Short mmCIF file of C-alpha atoms in Angstrom, two decimals:
data_model
loop_
_atom_site.label_atom_id
_atom_site.label_comp_id
_atom_site.label_asym_id
_atom_site.label_seq_id
_atom_site.Cartn_x
_atom_site.Cartn_y
_atom_site.Cartn_z
CA MET D 1 0.75 35.06 -2.50
CA MET D 2 1.80 36.58 0.42
CA VAL D 3 0.37 40.21 1.29
CA PRO D 4 2.00 42.32 3.82
CA VAL D 5 0.33 44.20 6.39
CA ASN D 6 3.05 46.58 8.31
CA ILE D 7 6.15 44.24 8.02
CA SER D 8 9.66 45.24 6.21
CA ASP D 9 10.42 44.61 2.18
CA GLN D 10 13.17 42.73 4.45
CA LYS D 11 10.88 40.36 6.44
CA LEU D 12 8.81 39.59 3.45
CA ASP D 13 11.18 38.52 1.27
CA THR D 14 12.11 36.04 4.09
CA LEU D 15 8.76 34.90 4.58
CA SER D 16 7.88 34.10 0.77
CA ARG D 17 11.20 32.28 0.66
CA THR D 18 10.41 29.94 3.54
CA PHE D 19 6.91 29.65 1.87
CA ASN D 20 7.71 29.19 -1.30
CA CYS D 21 4.87 31.55 -1.98
CA ASP D 22 4.53 34.72 -4.27
CA LYS D 23 4.34 38.27 -2.97
CA GLY D 24 1.35 40.44 -3.16
CA SER D 25 0.02 43.68 -2.13
CA LEU D 26 -2.74 45.82 -1.00
CA PRO D 27 -5.32 46.19 -2.97
CA PHE D 28 -6.17 42.77 -4.10
CA THR D 29 -9.23 41.23 -5.30
CA TYR D 30 -10.02 37.79 -3.50
CA LEU D 31 -13.55 35.33 -5.15
CA GLY D 32 -14.72 38.80 -6.86
CA ILE D 33 -14.35 41.08 -3.59
CA PRO D 34 -11.76 44.20 -3.65
CA LEU D 35 -9.52 44.17 -0.58
CA GLY D 36 -7.52 46.71 1.06
CA ILE D 37 -7.23 48.75 4.00
CA SER D 38 -9.56 51.56 2.67
CA LYS D 39 -13.14 51.62 1.58
CA PRO D 40 -13.27 50.89 -1.96
CA LYS D 41 -13.92 53.02 -4.63
CA VAL D 42 -17.18 52.99 -6.96
CA ILE D 43 -14.77 51.90 -9.60
CA ASP D 44 -13.67 48.80 -7.87
CA PHE D 45 -17.35 47.88 -7.93
CA SER D 46 -17.30 47.76 -12.26
CA PRO D 47 -17.00 44.01 -12.62
CA LEU D 48 -19.88 43.60 -11.06
CA VAL D 49 -21.95 46.61 -12.84
CA THR D 50 -19.98 45.13 -16.13
CA LYS D 51 -21.55 41.74 -15.03
CA CYS D 52 -24.66 42.96 -14.88
CA GLU D 53 -24.76 44.56 -18.22
CA ARG D 54 -23.80 41.62 -20.31
CA ARG D 55 -26.50 40.20 -18.71
CA LEU D 56 -29.45 42.38 -19.62
CA ILE D 57 -27.96 42.25 -23.27
CA SER D 58 -28.28 38.07 -23.28
CA THR D 59 -32.14 38.28 -21.99
CA SER D 60 -34.51 37.40 -24.41
CA LEU D 61 -37.03 39.68 -26.53
CA TYR D 62 -39.59 36.92 -26.48
CA LEU D 63 -39.94 36.64 -22.46
CA THR D 64 -43.67 37.34 -21.11
CA GLN D 65 -43.75 39.83 -18.77
CA ALA D 66 -43.90 37.27 -16.28
CA GLY D 67 -40.87 35.71 -17.33
CA ARG D 68 -38.65 38.89 -16.78
CA LEU D 69 -40.03 39.27 -13.46
CA GLN D 70 -38.59 36.05 -12.64
CA LEU D 71 -35.26 36.48 -14.38
CA THR D 72 -35.28 40.19 -12.53
CA ASN D 73 -35.19 38.65 -9.62
CA SER D 74 -34.03 35.65 -9.73
CA VAL D 75 -30.50 36.90 -11.78
CA PHE D 76 -30.50 40.74 -11.36
CA THR D 77 -31.42 40.70 -7.38
CA ALA D 78 -29.01 37.76 -7.39
CA LEU D 79 -25.87 39.15 -8.89
CA PRO D 80 -24.36 41.57 -6.01
CA ALA D 81 -25.79 39.23 -3.04
CA PHE D 82 -22.16 38.23 -2.68
CA TYR D 83 -20.83 41.59 -2.36
CA MET D 84 -23.63 42.93 -0.49
CA CYS D 85 -22.89 40.42 2.12
CA THR D 86 -19.39 41.93 2.67
CA PHE D 87 -19.42 46.05 1.80
CA SER D 88 -22.62 48.31 2.13
CA LEU D 89 -22.78 48.98 -2.21
CA HIS D 90 -22.31 52.60 -2.79
CA VAL D 91 -25.55 54.68 -3.84
CA SER D 92 -24.22 54.77 -7.42
CA ILE D 93 -23.75 51.20 -7.73
CA ARG D 94 -27.36 50.32 -6.18
CA LYS D 95 -28.52 53.22 -9.06
CA GLN D 96 -27.02 51.45 -11.75
CA ILE D 97 -27.61 47.99 -11.05
CA ASP D 98 -31.56 49.16 -10.38
CA LYS D 99 -31.26 50.96 -13.74
CA TYR D 100 -30.69 47.65 -15.42
CA ARG D 101 -33.61 45.90 -13.48
CA LYS D 102 -35.73 47.99 -14.43
CA HIS D 103 -34.97 47.67 -17.57
CA CYS D 104 -35.27 43.90 -17.77
CA LEU D 105 -38.45 44.16 -16.09
CA TRP D 106 -40.41 46.58 -18.53
CA ARG D 107 -38.07 46.85 -21.81
CA GLY D 108 -36.33 43.05 -21.98
CA SER D 109 -32.98 43.23 -23.74
CA ASP D 110 -33.69 46.25 -26.11
CA ASP D 111 -31.52 48.80 -25.14
CA ASN D 112 -33.16 51.63 -27.47
CA SER D 113 -36.22 50.78 -26.19
CA ARG D 114 -37.94 53.94 -25.21
CA ILE D 115 -41.30 51.70 -23.02
CA ASN D 116 -42.09 53.35 -19.74
CA ALA D 117 -42.44 51.47 -17.07
CA LYS D 118 -45.79 50.54 -15.80
CA ALA D 119 -45.44 50.86 -11.89
CA ALA D 120 -43.36 52.44 -10.05
CA TRP D 121 -40.10 51.02 -8.60
CA THR D 122 -41.02 51.38 -4.84
CA LEU D 123 -44.50 49.62 -5.83
CA VAL D 124 -42.66 46.86 -7.58
CA THR D 125 -39.87 46.64 -4.87
CA THR D 126 -43.07 46.22 -1.75
CA ALA D 127 -43.96 42.77 -1.31
CA LYS D 128 -46.52 40.93 -2.75
CA GLU D 129 -48.59 40.75 0.67
CA ASP D 130 -48.34 44.04 0.81
CA GLY D 131 -49.11 44.86 -3.04
CA GLY D 132 -45.73 44.80 -4.69
CA LEU D 133 -44.43 42.19 -7.20
CA GLY D 134 -42.05 41.41 -4.81
CA VAL D 135 -38.98 42.52 -6.22
CA LEU D 136 -35.79 42.70 -3.43
CA ASP D 137 -34.75 46.06 -2.89
CA LEU D 138 -31.33 46.24 -3.00
CA LYS D 139 -30.83 48.43 -0.04
CA THR D 140 -32.62 46.93 2.45
CA GLN D 141 -31.17 43.75 1.04
CA ASN D 142 -27.94 44.85 1.80
CA GLU D 143 -28.79 45.98 5.49
CA ALA D 144 -30.32 42.73 6.31
CA LEU D 145 -27.49 40.67 4.91
CA LEU D 146 -24.57 42.91 7.12
CA LEU D 147 -26.76 42.33 10.27
CA LYS D 148 -25.47 38.90 10.32
CA ASN D 149 -22.19 40.32 11.03
CA LEU D 150 -23.82 41.96 14.63
CA HIS D 151 -25.42 38.70 15.24
CA LYS D 152 -22.45 37.26 15.16
CA PHE D 153 -20.87 39.85 17.22
CA PHE D 154 -23.65 40.08 20.35
CA ASN D 155 -23.17 36.36 20.59
CA ARG D 156 -19.58 35.94 20.62
CA ALA D 157 -19.12 33.58 17.58
CA ASP D 158 -16.11 31.58 17.55
CA ILE D 159 -14.26 33.61 14.36
CA PRO D 160 -11.15 35.54 14.61
CA TRP D 161 -12.84 38.77 13.71
CA VAL D 162 -15.48 38.74 16.48
CA LYS D 163 -12.85 38.15 19.42
CA LEU D 164 -9.97 40.86 17.40
CA ILE D 165 -12.82 43.41 17.69
CA TRP D 166 -13.80 42.46 21.22
CA GLU D 167 -10.19 42.57 22.55
CA LYS D 168 -9.23 45.55 20.60
CA TYR D 169 -12.06 47.99 20.79
CA TYR D 170 -14.38 46.78 23.65
CA SER D 171 -11.91 44.88 26.17
CA ASN D 172 -12.39 47.80 28.82
CA GLY D 173 -15.69 47.00 29.33
CA LYS D 174 -17.04 49.79 26.95
CA LEU D 175 -19.99 48.79 24.62
CA LEU D 176 -21.12 49.76 20.66
CA ASN D 177 -23.53 52.42 21.95
CA HIS D 178 -20.87 54.99 23.11
CA THR D 179 -17.33 53.68 21.57
CA ARG D 180 -17.49 53.54 17.79
CA LYS D 181 -13.65 52.69 16.52
CA GLY D 182 -12.37 50.24 14.16
CA SER D 183 -12.57 49.54 10.27
CA PHE D 184 -14.31 51.52 7.61
CA TRP D 185 -15.93 48.33 7.30
CA TRP D 186 -16.72 48.15 11.24
CA LYS D 187 -18.23 51.36 11.26
CA ASP D 188 -20.15 50.69 8.21
CA ILE D 189 -21.71 47.54 10.11
CA LEU D 190 -22.00 49.92 13.29
CA LYS D 191 -24.49 52.21 11.32
CA LEU D 192 -27.09 49.52 11.53
CA LEU D 193 -26.88 48.69 15.30
CA GLN D 194 -30.52 50.64 16.34
CA LYS D 195 -31.73 48.66 13.43
CA PHE D 196 -30.64 45.37 14.64
CA LYS D 197 -31.71 46.30 18.17
CA GLY D 198 -35.09 46.88 17.12
CA MET D 199 -36.02 43.41 16.07
CA ALA D 200 -33.61 41.99 18.72
CA SER D 201 -34.23 41.04 22.33
CA ILE D 202 -31.05 40.02 24.48
CA ASN D 203 -31.12 37.13 26.96
CA VAL D 204 -28.97 38.60 29.93
CA GLN D 205 -26.59 35.93 31.64
CA ASN D 206 -23.47 37.60 33.04
CA GLY D 207 -24.67 41.42 31.97
CA LYS D 208 -21.65 42.45 30.06
CA SER D 209 -22.63 43.08 26.51
CA CYS D 210 -26.25 44.60 27.93
CA LEU D 211 -26.71 48.14 28.23
CA PHE D 212 -28.99 48.49 31.38
CA TRP D 213 -30.49 51.54 30.07
CA ASP D 214 -30.54 50.88 25.92
CA ASP D 215 -31.13 47.60 25.51
CA LEU D 216 -34.42 45.59 25.84
CA TRP D 217 -33.89 42.79 28.59
CA LEU D 218 -36.99 41.49 30.87
CA GLY D 219 -39.52 42.59 27.79
CA LYS D 220 -38.40 46.37 28.80
CA ILE D 221 -36.26 48.62 27.70
CA PRO D 222 -35.70 50.47 30.91
CA LYS D 223 -35.07 54.36 29.02
CA ILE D 224 -38.68 54.09 27.33
CA GLU D 225 -40.10 52.14 30.38
CA PHE D 226 -39.07 54.91 33.13
CA PRO D 227 -38.59 57.96 31.18
CA GLU D 228 -38.25 60.21 34.90
CA LEU D 229 -36.12 58.15 36.15
CA TYR D 230 -33.62 58.22 33.58
CA SER D 231 -33.43 61.86 33.58
CA PHE D 232 -31.78 61.44 36.89
CA THR D 233 -28.73 58.83 36.17
CA LYS D 234 -25.58 59.67 37.02
CA LYS D 235 -24.73 56.26 34.44
CA PRO D 236 -25.93 56.44 30.96
CA SER D 237 -23.42 53.92 29.90
CA MET D 238 -23.57 51.49 31.98
CA THR D 239 -23.92 47.71 31.98
CA MET D 240 -26.12 44.96 33.42
CA ALA D 241 -23.38 44.04 35.04
CA ASP D 242 -22.34 47.33 36.52
CA ALA D 243 -25.63 47.63 37.93
CA LYS D 244 -25.07 44.30 39.72
CA LEU D 245 -21.83 45.06 40.92
CA ASN D 246 -23.57 48.28 42.70
CA GLN D 247 -24.50 47.46 46.09
CA SER D 248 -27.08 50.13 46.72
CA LEU D 249 -28.65 51.05 42.90
CA ILE D 250 -29.72 54.41 44.49
CA TYR D 251 -26.49 56.02 44.39
CA SER D 252 -26.63 55.53 40.21
CA PHE D 253 -28.80 58.69 40.46
CA ASN D 254 -28.83 62.37 41.11
CA LEU D 255 -30.65 62.87 44.32
CA PRO D 256 -33.15 63.65 45.60
CA LEU D 257 -35.33 61.72 43.66
CA SER D 258 -38.81 63.01 42.22
CA VAL D 259 -42.23 61.34 43.90
CA GLU D 260 -42.52 59.64 40.24
CA ALA D 261 -38.96 58.90 39.86
CA TYR D 262 -38.45 57.49 42.79
CA GLU D 263 -42.26 55.26 41.89
CA GLN D 264 -40.05 54.37 39.03
CA PHE D 265 -36.96 53.62 40.87
CA LEU D 266 -39.00 51.22 43.00
CA GLN D 267 -40.40 49.34 39.80
CA LEU D 268 -36.60 49.30 38.58
CA GLN D 269 -35.28 47.51 41.32
CA ASP D 270 -37.73 44.83 41.50
CA LEU D 271 -36.54 43.77 38.42
CA VAL D 272 -33.05 44.47 39.51
CA ILE D 273 -33.33 42.20 42.32
CA HIS D 274 -35.33 39.01 40.26
CA PHE D 275 -32.57 38.66 37.87
CA ASN D 276 -30.07 36.13 38.29
CA GLN D 277 -26.70 36.93 37.13
CA THR D 278 -24.37 33.27 35.58
CA GLU D 279 -20.95 33.66 34.22
CA ARG D 280 -22.31 32.19 30.65
CA GLU D 281 -21.97 35.27 27.92
CA ASP D 282 -25.33 36.88 26.90
CA SER D 283 -27.26 35.48 24.30
CA TRP D 284 -29.86 37.69 21.66
CA SER D 285 -33.08 36.53 20.26
CA TYR D 286 -35.04 38.23 17.77
CA ILE D 287 -38.90 39.03 17.49
CA TRP D 288 -39.70 36.24 14.84
CA GLY D 289 -39.25 34.06 18.54
CA ARG D 290 -35.76 32.77 17.75
CA ASN D 291 -32.80 32.52 18.74
CA ASP D 292 -30.84 31.76 14.78
CA PHE D 293 -30.70 35.10 12.62
CA SER D 294 -32.40 35.01 9.21
CA SER D 295 -31.62 37.14 6.70
CA ARG D 296 -34.93 36.94 4.81
CA ARG D 297 -37.17 37.46 8.46
CA ALA D 298 -35.11 40.70 8.69
CA TYR D 299 -35.44 42.16 5.67
CA LYS D 300 -39.38 41.47 6.69
CA GLN D 301 -38.82 44.15 9.37
CA LEU D 302 -36.89 46.32 7.95
CA ALA D 303 -39.25 46.66 4.64
CA ASP D 304 -42.31 48.47 4.82
CA SER D 305 -45.73 47.11 5.31
CA ARG D 306 -49.33 48.53 4.76
CA GLN D 307 -52.68 47.13 4.52
CA VAL D 308 -53.53 46.04 1.34
CA HIS D 309 -57.14 44.33 0.48
CA PRO D 310 -56.82 40.36 0.60
CA THR D 311 -57.04 39.98 -2.90
CA PHE D 312 -53.59 40.68 -3.10
CA ARG D 313 -52.52 38.06 -1.18
CA TRP D 314 -55.12 34.99 -2.95
CA LEU D 315 -53.63 36.72 -6.14
CA TRP D 316 -49.94 34.96 -5.67
CA LYS D 317 -51.33 31.83 -4.34
CA SER D 318 -53.43 31.00 -6.94
CA SER D 319 -53.26 28.00 -9.26
CA CYS D 320 -53.06 30.29 -12.45
CA GLN D 321 -50.35 30.44 -14.50
CA HIS D 322 -47.35 33.15 -13.85
CA ASN D 323 -48.16 35.40 -16.82
CA HIS D 324 -51.56 35.93 -15.72
CA LYS D 325 -51.00 36.63 -12.45
CA VAL D 326 -48.95 39.46 -13.46
CA PHE D 327 -51.06 40.25 -15.48
CA PHE D 328 -54.32 40.81 -12.89
CA TRP D 329 -51.96 42.29 -10.61
CA LEU D 330 -51.20 45.25 -13.67
CA LEU D 331 -55.20 45.33 -13.56
CA ILE D 332 -56.14 45.79 -9.88
CA GLN D 333 -53.29 48.22 -9.84
CA ASP D 334 -54.78 50.22 -12.61
CA ARG D 335 -51.33 50.29 -14.38
CA LEU D 336 -52.96 48.51 -17.85
CA SER D 337 -52.35 50.83 -21.04
CA THR D 338 -56.54 52.05 -21.28
CA ARG D 339 -57.59 55.18 -22.64
CA ASN D 340 -57.78 57.13 -19.44
CA ILE D 341 -54.05 55.99 -18.49
CA LEU D 342 -52.83 57.55 -21.58
CA ARG D 343 -54.91 60.22 -21.29
CA ARG D 344 -53.22 60.97 -17.30
CA LYS D 345 -49.91 61.11 -19.38
CA ASN D 346 -50.74 63.76 -21.56
CA MET D 347 -51.27 61.57 -24.70
CA PHE D 348 -53.68 63.26 -27.29
CA LEU D 349 -56.32 61.14 -28.72
CA GLN D 350 -59.44 61.56 -31.27
CA SER D 351 -61.61 60.35 -28.28
CA TYR D 352 -60.96 58.30 -24.69
CA ASN D 353 -64.50 56.94 -24.88
CA CYS D 354 -64.45 52.87 -25.13
CA VAL D 355 -64.33 51.19 -28.47
CA LEU D 356 -66.16 47.93 -27.58
CA CYS D 357 -69.73 50.02 -26.39
CA ASN D 358 -72.06 52.44 -27.30
CA GLU D 359 -72.37 53.97 -24.00
CA LEU D 360 -69.72 57.37 -24.29
CA VAL D 361 -68.05 55.99 -21.41
CA GLU D 362 -64.21 57.04 -20.84
CA GLU D 363 -62.19 53.51 -21.06
CA THR D 364 -60.97 53.26 -17.47
CA VAL D 365 -59.80 49.63 -16.00
CA GLU D 366 -63.40 49.39 -13.89
CA HIS D 367 -65.93 50.01 -17.44
CA LEU D 368 -63.51 47.31 -19.73
CA PHE D 369 -63.04 44.91 -17.33
CA LEU D 370 -66.49 45.01 -15.31
CA HIS D 371 -69.00 47.38 -16.36
CA CYS D 372 -68.75 47.22 -19.90
CA GLU D 373 -71.94 46.04 -21.75
CA PHE D 374 -69.48 43.84 -24.12
CA ALA D 375 -67.28 42.70 -21.24
CA LYS D 376 -70.35 41.25 -19.37
CA GLU D 377 -71.43 38.99 -22.24
CA CYS D 378 -67.67 37.36 -21.71
CA TRP D 379 -68.26 37.30 -17.99
CA SER D 380 -71.74 35.43 -18.52
CA ILE D 381 -70.14 32.76 -21.24
CA ILE D 382 -68.12 31.21 -18.07
CA GLY D 383 -70.96 31.67 -15.67
CA LEU D 384 -70.13 35.25 -14.09
CA THR D 385 -72.29 37.76 -12.98
CA ILE D 386 -71.59 40.94 -12.05
CA PRO D 387 -73.47 42.77 -9.14
CA LEU D 388 -74.96 45.98 -8.98
CA GLY D 389 -73.81 48.86 -6.86
CA GLN D 390 -70.83 47.19 -6.02
CA GLU D 391 -66.81 48.59 -5.70
CA SER D 392 -64.54 46.28 -7.75
CA PHE D 393 -62.98 44.54 -4.95
CA GLN D 394 -66.23 43.23 -4.20
CA ILE D 395 -66.84 42.21 -7.23
CA LEU D 396 -63.76 40.40 -7.10
CA ASP D 397 -65.02 38.78 -4.10
CA SER D 398 -68.05 37.70 -5.52
CA PHE D 399 -66.34 35.99 -8.55
CA ARG D 400 -64.31 33.95 -6.14
CA ARG D 401 -67.38 32.96 -4.64
CA GLN D 402 -69.02 32.04 -8.27
CA LEU D 403 -66.44 30.33 -9.53
#
């Protein structure tokens, strides 16, 4: 099929007869991706939403909680991946897919189920080593996949669209920080520029794609390293190549310099003098220590991390069945439906005390599994004793040592 772009109908007819192919028009769908000269609308992604909905209906009611977690991550998270490699998904599309993922994880395939989620979605989409369930966050995953395009662009990959953009918009020496032109697709990619440079450093060769003040080169970002000197610059957008062309770097600043700015200038000038310029193109490397871009590693850098107890890490490395791991995660996160949880959800019960002992103590997760006399007897059957006066995580560490 031949799709015309800025050509007359007469020329299109001639070409279609010459190559013996059908005539098409924009927009059209290619491999499921909506293509056109304008940004796809929400309705253009309806096939993706419909596909997710069909998969939800077909999920089994008999899957365990661990099985539904696996299904959520391997199927519902994977379905939009092809779209996210190309487009920045609309917020409403992400929300709708997240709705199906939540439904699959907590309710299964029952459309009429009103079971409440056991954990907040932000906690579910946190990495396992950071205390979550490891379900991928669609927004972060979308950004990590799109960053691959900036990697190709800055490293001048031998791809038609890379050559086209360099020649069309950046052949005059201006770089991305100061010239943001192009199609809707390229402008969406450029929104991720600062995140890309936050995880990448440039290996300067000819210096044409290195912003002298803004980019990380020789382990430093000059604008941050020399703030007083930067306030005097005449050329905040100059490239490294421009800096090497200057016979005297001092004339790139508004003179006279302050004492502090002059001291910073001497340090910066020393860096520039010792920089060896070559004819090769600049290349980029990443904070994970490689020149190859990895969407998986980029996702980890973009995702929020936090300090958690080591229990959350060894939990997922243990040899237990996956269903037991998920149950234990719910336990240590205090997400099991104990009477204490029901009270906190404003559910009325005649009594909130533990029914397994006569101590008239509220049924919390800690009491039910660690301090209740019935629980202690159960632990003693497998040879585990609960040390006195210790917190929950300390008791769990004690259990590991006793096993």
